[in-house]
mmCIF file of C-alpha atoms in Angstrom:
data_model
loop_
_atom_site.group_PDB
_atom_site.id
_atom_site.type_symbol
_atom_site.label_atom_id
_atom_site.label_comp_id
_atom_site.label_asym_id
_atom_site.label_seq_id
_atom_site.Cartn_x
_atom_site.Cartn_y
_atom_site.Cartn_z
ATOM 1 C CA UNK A 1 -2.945 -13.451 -8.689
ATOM 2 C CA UNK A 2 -1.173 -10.503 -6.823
ATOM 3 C CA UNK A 3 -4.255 -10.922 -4.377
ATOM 4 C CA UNK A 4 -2.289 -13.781 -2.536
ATOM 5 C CA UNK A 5 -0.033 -11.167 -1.662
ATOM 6 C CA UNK A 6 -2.125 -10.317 0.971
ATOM 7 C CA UNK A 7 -0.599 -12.443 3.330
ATOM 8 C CA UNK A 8 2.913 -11.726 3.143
ATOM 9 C CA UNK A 9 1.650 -8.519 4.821
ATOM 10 C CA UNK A 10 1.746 -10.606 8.188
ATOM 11 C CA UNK A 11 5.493 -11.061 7.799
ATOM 12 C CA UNK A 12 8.314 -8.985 7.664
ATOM 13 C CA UNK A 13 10.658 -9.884 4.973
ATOM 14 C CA UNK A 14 8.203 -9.575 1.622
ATOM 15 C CA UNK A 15 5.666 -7.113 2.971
ATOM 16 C CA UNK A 16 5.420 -5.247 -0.224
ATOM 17 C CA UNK A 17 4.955 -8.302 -2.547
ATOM 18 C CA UNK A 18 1.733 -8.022 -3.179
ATOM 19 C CA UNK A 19 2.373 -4.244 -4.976
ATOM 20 C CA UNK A 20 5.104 -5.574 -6.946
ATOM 21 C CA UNK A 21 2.748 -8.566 -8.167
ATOM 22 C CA UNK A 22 0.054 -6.222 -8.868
ATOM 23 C CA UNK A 23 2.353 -3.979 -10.617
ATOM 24 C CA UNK A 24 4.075 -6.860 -12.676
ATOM 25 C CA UNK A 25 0.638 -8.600 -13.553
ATOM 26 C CA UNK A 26 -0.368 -4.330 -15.300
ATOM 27 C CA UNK A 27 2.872 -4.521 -17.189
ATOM 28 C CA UNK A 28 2.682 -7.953 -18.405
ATOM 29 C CA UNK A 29 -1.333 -7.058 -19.445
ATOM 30 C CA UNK A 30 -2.730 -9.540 -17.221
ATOM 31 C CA UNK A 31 -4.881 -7.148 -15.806
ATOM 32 C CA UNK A 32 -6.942 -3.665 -15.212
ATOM 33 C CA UNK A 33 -9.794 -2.025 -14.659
ATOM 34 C CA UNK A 34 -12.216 -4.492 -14.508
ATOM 35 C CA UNK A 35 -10.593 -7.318 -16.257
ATOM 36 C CA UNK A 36 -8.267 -10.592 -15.109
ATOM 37 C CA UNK A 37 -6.066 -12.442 -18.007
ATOM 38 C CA UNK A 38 -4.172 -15.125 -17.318
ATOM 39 C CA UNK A 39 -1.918 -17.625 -19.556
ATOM 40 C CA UNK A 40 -0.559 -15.059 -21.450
ATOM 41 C CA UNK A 41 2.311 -15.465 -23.635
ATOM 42 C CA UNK A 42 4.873 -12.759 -24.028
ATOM 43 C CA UNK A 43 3.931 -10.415 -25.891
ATOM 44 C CA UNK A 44 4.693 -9.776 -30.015
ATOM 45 C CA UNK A 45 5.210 -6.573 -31.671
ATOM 46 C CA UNK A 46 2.690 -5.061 -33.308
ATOM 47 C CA UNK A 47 1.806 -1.534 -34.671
ATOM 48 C CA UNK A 48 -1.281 -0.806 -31.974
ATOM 49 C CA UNK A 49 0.820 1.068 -28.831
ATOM 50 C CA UNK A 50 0.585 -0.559 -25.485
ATOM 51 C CA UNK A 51 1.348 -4.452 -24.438
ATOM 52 C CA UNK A 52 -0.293 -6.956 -26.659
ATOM 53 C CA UNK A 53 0.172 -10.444 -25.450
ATOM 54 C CA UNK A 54 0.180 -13.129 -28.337
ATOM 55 C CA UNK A 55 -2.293 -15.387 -26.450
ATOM 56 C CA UNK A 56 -4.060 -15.415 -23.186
ATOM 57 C CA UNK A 57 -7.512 -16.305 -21.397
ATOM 58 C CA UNK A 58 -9.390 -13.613 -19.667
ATOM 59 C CA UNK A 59 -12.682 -11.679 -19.550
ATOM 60 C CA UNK A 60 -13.633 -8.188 -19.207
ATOM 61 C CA UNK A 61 -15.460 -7.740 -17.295
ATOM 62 C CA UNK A 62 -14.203 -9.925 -14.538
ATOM 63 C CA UNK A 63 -14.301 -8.521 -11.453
ATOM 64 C CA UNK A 64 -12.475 -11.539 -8.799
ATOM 65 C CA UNK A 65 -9.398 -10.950 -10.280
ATOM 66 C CA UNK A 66 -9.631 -7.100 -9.933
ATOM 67 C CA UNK A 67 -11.264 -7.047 -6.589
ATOM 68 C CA UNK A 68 -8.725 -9.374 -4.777
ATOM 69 C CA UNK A 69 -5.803 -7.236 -6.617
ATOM 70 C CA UNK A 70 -7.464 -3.862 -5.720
ATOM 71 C CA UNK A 71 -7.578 -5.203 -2.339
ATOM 72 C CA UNK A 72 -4.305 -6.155 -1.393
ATOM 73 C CA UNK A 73 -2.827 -2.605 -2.671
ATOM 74 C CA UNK A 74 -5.327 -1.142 -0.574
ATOM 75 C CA UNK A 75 -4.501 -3.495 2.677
ATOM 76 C CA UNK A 76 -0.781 -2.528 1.736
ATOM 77 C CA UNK A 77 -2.233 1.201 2.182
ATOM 78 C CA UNK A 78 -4.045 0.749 5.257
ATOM 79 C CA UNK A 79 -5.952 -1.549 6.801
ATOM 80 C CA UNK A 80 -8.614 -1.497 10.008
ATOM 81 C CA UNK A 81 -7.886 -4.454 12.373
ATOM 82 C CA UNK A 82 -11.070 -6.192 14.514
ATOM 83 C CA UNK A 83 -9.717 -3.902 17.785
ATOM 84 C CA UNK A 84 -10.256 -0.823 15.615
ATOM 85 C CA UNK A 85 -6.396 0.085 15.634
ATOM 86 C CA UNK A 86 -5.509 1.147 11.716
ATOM 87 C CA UNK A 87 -2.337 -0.068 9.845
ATOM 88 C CA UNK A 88 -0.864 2.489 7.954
ATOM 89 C CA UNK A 89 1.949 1.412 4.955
ATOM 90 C CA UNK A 90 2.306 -2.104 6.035
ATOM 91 C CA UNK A 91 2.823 -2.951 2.121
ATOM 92 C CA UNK A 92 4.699 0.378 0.904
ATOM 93 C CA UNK A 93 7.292 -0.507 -1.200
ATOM 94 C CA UNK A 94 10.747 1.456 -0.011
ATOM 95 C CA UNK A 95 11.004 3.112 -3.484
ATOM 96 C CA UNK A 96 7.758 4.636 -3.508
ATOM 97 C CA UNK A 97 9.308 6.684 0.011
ATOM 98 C CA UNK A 98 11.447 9.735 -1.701
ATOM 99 C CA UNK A 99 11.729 12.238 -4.062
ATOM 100 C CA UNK A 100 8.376 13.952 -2.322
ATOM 101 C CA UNK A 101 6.481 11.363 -3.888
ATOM 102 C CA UNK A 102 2.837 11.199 -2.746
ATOM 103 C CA UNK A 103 0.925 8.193 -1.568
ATOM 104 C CA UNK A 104 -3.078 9.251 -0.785
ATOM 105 C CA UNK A 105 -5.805 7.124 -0.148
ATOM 106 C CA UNK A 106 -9.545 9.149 1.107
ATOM 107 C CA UNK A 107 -13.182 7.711 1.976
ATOM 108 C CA UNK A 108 -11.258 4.707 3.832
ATOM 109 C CA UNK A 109 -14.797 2.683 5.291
ATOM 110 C CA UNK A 110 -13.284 2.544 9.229
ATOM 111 C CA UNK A 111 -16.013 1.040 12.347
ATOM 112 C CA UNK A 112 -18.471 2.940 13.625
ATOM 113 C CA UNK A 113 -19.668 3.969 10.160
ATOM 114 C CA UNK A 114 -17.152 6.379 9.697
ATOM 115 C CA UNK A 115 -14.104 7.086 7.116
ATOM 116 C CA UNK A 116 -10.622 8.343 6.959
ATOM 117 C CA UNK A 117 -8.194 9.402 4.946
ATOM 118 C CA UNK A 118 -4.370 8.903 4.773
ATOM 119 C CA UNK A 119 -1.582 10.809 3.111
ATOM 120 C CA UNK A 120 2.006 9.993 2.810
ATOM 121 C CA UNK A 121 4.878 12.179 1.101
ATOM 122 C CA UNK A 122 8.133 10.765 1.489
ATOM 123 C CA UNK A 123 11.424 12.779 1.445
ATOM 124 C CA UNK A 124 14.970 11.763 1.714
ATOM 125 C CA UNK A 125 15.134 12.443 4.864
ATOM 126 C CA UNK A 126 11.727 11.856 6.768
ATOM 127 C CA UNK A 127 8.247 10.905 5.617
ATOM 128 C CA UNK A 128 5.199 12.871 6.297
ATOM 129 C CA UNK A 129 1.737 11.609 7.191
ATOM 130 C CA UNK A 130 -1.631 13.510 7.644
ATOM 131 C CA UNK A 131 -4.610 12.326 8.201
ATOM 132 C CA UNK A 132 -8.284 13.219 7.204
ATOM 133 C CA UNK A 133 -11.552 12.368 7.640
ATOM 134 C CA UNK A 134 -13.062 11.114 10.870
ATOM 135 C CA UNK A 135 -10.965 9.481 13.218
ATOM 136 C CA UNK A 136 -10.708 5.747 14.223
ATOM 137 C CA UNK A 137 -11.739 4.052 17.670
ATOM 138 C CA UNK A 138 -8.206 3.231 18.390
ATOM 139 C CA UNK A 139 -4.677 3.384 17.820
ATOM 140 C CA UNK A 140 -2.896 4.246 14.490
ATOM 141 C CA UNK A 141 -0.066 1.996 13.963
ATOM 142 C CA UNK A 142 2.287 3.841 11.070
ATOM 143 C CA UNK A 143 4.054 0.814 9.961
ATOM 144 C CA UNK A 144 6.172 1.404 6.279
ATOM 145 C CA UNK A 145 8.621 -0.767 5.698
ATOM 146 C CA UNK A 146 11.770 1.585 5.211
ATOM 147 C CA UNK A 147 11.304 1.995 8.817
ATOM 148 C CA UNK A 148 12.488 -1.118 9.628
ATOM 149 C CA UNK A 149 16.031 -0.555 8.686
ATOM 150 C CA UNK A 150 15.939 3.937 8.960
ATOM 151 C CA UNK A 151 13.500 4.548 12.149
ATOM 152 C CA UNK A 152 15.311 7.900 13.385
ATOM 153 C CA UNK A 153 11.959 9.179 15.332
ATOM 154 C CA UNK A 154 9.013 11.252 15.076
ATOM 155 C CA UNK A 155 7.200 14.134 16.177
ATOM 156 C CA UNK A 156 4.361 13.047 17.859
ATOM 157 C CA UNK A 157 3.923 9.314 19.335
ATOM 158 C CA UNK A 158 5.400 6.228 20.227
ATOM 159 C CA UNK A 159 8.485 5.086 18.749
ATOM 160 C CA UNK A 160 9.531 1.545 18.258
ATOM 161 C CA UNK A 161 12.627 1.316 16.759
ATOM 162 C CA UNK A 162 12.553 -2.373 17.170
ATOM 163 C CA UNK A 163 9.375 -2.806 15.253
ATOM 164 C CA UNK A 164 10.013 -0.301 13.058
ATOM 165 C CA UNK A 165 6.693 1.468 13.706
ATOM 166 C CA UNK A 166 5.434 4.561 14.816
ATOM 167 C CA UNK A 167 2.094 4.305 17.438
ATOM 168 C CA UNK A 168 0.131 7.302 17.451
ATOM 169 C CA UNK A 169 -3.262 8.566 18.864
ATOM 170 C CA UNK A 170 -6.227 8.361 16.744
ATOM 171 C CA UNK A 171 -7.119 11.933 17.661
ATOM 172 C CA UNK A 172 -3.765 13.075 15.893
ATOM 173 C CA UNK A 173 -3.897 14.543 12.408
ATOM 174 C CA UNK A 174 0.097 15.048 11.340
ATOM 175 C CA UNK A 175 3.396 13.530 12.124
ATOM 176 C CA UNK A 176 6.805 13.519 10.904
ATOM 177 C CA UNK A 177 8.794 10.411 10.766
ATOM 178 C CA UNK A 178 12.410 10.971 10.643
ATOM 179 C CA UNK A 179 14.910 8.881 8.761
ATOM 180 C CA UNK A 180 18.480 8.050 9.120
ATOM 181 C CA UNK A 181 20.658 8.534 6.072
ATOM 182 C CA UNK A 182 21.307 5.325 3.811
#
């Protein structure tokens, strides 16, 4: 289940698993929109298009499976903690940061009855984040990955190159995020 992902987001080293288990478990048809497989035996050819495993248990609708999946690639997008300060990226996986790629997430439920919206377009050179929506109680704590090993610095906020995150207001709406080269 790519849901126990989830908590490799407290760590450092295999933040992004959870994506890469959710991705893995869609190529490997063990899941999708509401439906969870599991047992499945690699797949045989066939003349229908798409992956057709040759055996497997499942239901469809099931939503547990879907719900804990859909969860932990939205935690990897951005999560609320109890103090109100919000996670941005935590999960990202460093190849989804490049090539002006975009990464958006809207309606976000935040405290106080409110919601937010997050997007992230990643460049070579720098990644860009806006956000939209209502803003939260506290902090925002930009936190992707490839900033643990290319934290250059930013436009706006506190830089932690140690971390590897970027701490900005919650009143702010944009900020740049530089990158050093590879």
């Amino acid at each position: 289940n790519a849901g126990y992902g989830s908590a490799a987001l407290r760590g450092e080293r295999y933040r992004s698993e959870g994506i890469y288990a959710y991705k893995m478990m869609i190529e490997s048809a063990m899941t999708g929109p509401f439906s969870w497989w599991e047992g499945i035996l690699n797949p045989k050819n066939t003349s229908w298009e798409g992956v057709h495993p040759k055996y497997g248990n499942g239901a469809s609708p099931h939503m547990w499976g879907q719900s804990v999946c859909t969860k932990v690639l939205i935690d990897s997008l951005i999560a609320e903690k109890i103090d109100g300060k919000v996670i941005i990226g935590r999960g990202i996986p460093e190849e989804w940061i490049g090539n002006s790629q975009v990464i958006e997430l809207n309606n976000y439920p935040i405290s106080g009855n409110r919601r937010m919206g997050v997007r992230i377009q990643g460049y070579p050179d720098r990644v860009v984040i806006t956000f939209t929506g209502d803003s939260p109680v506290n902090e925002i704590l930009i936190d992707l990955p490839v900033f643990l090993t290319r934290l250059k610095g930013a436009t706006t906020g506190n830089v932690d190159f140690q971390s590897g995150r970027v701490t900005v207001s919650p009143d702010t709406k944009s900020v740049t995020v530089y990158l050093a080269s590879m």
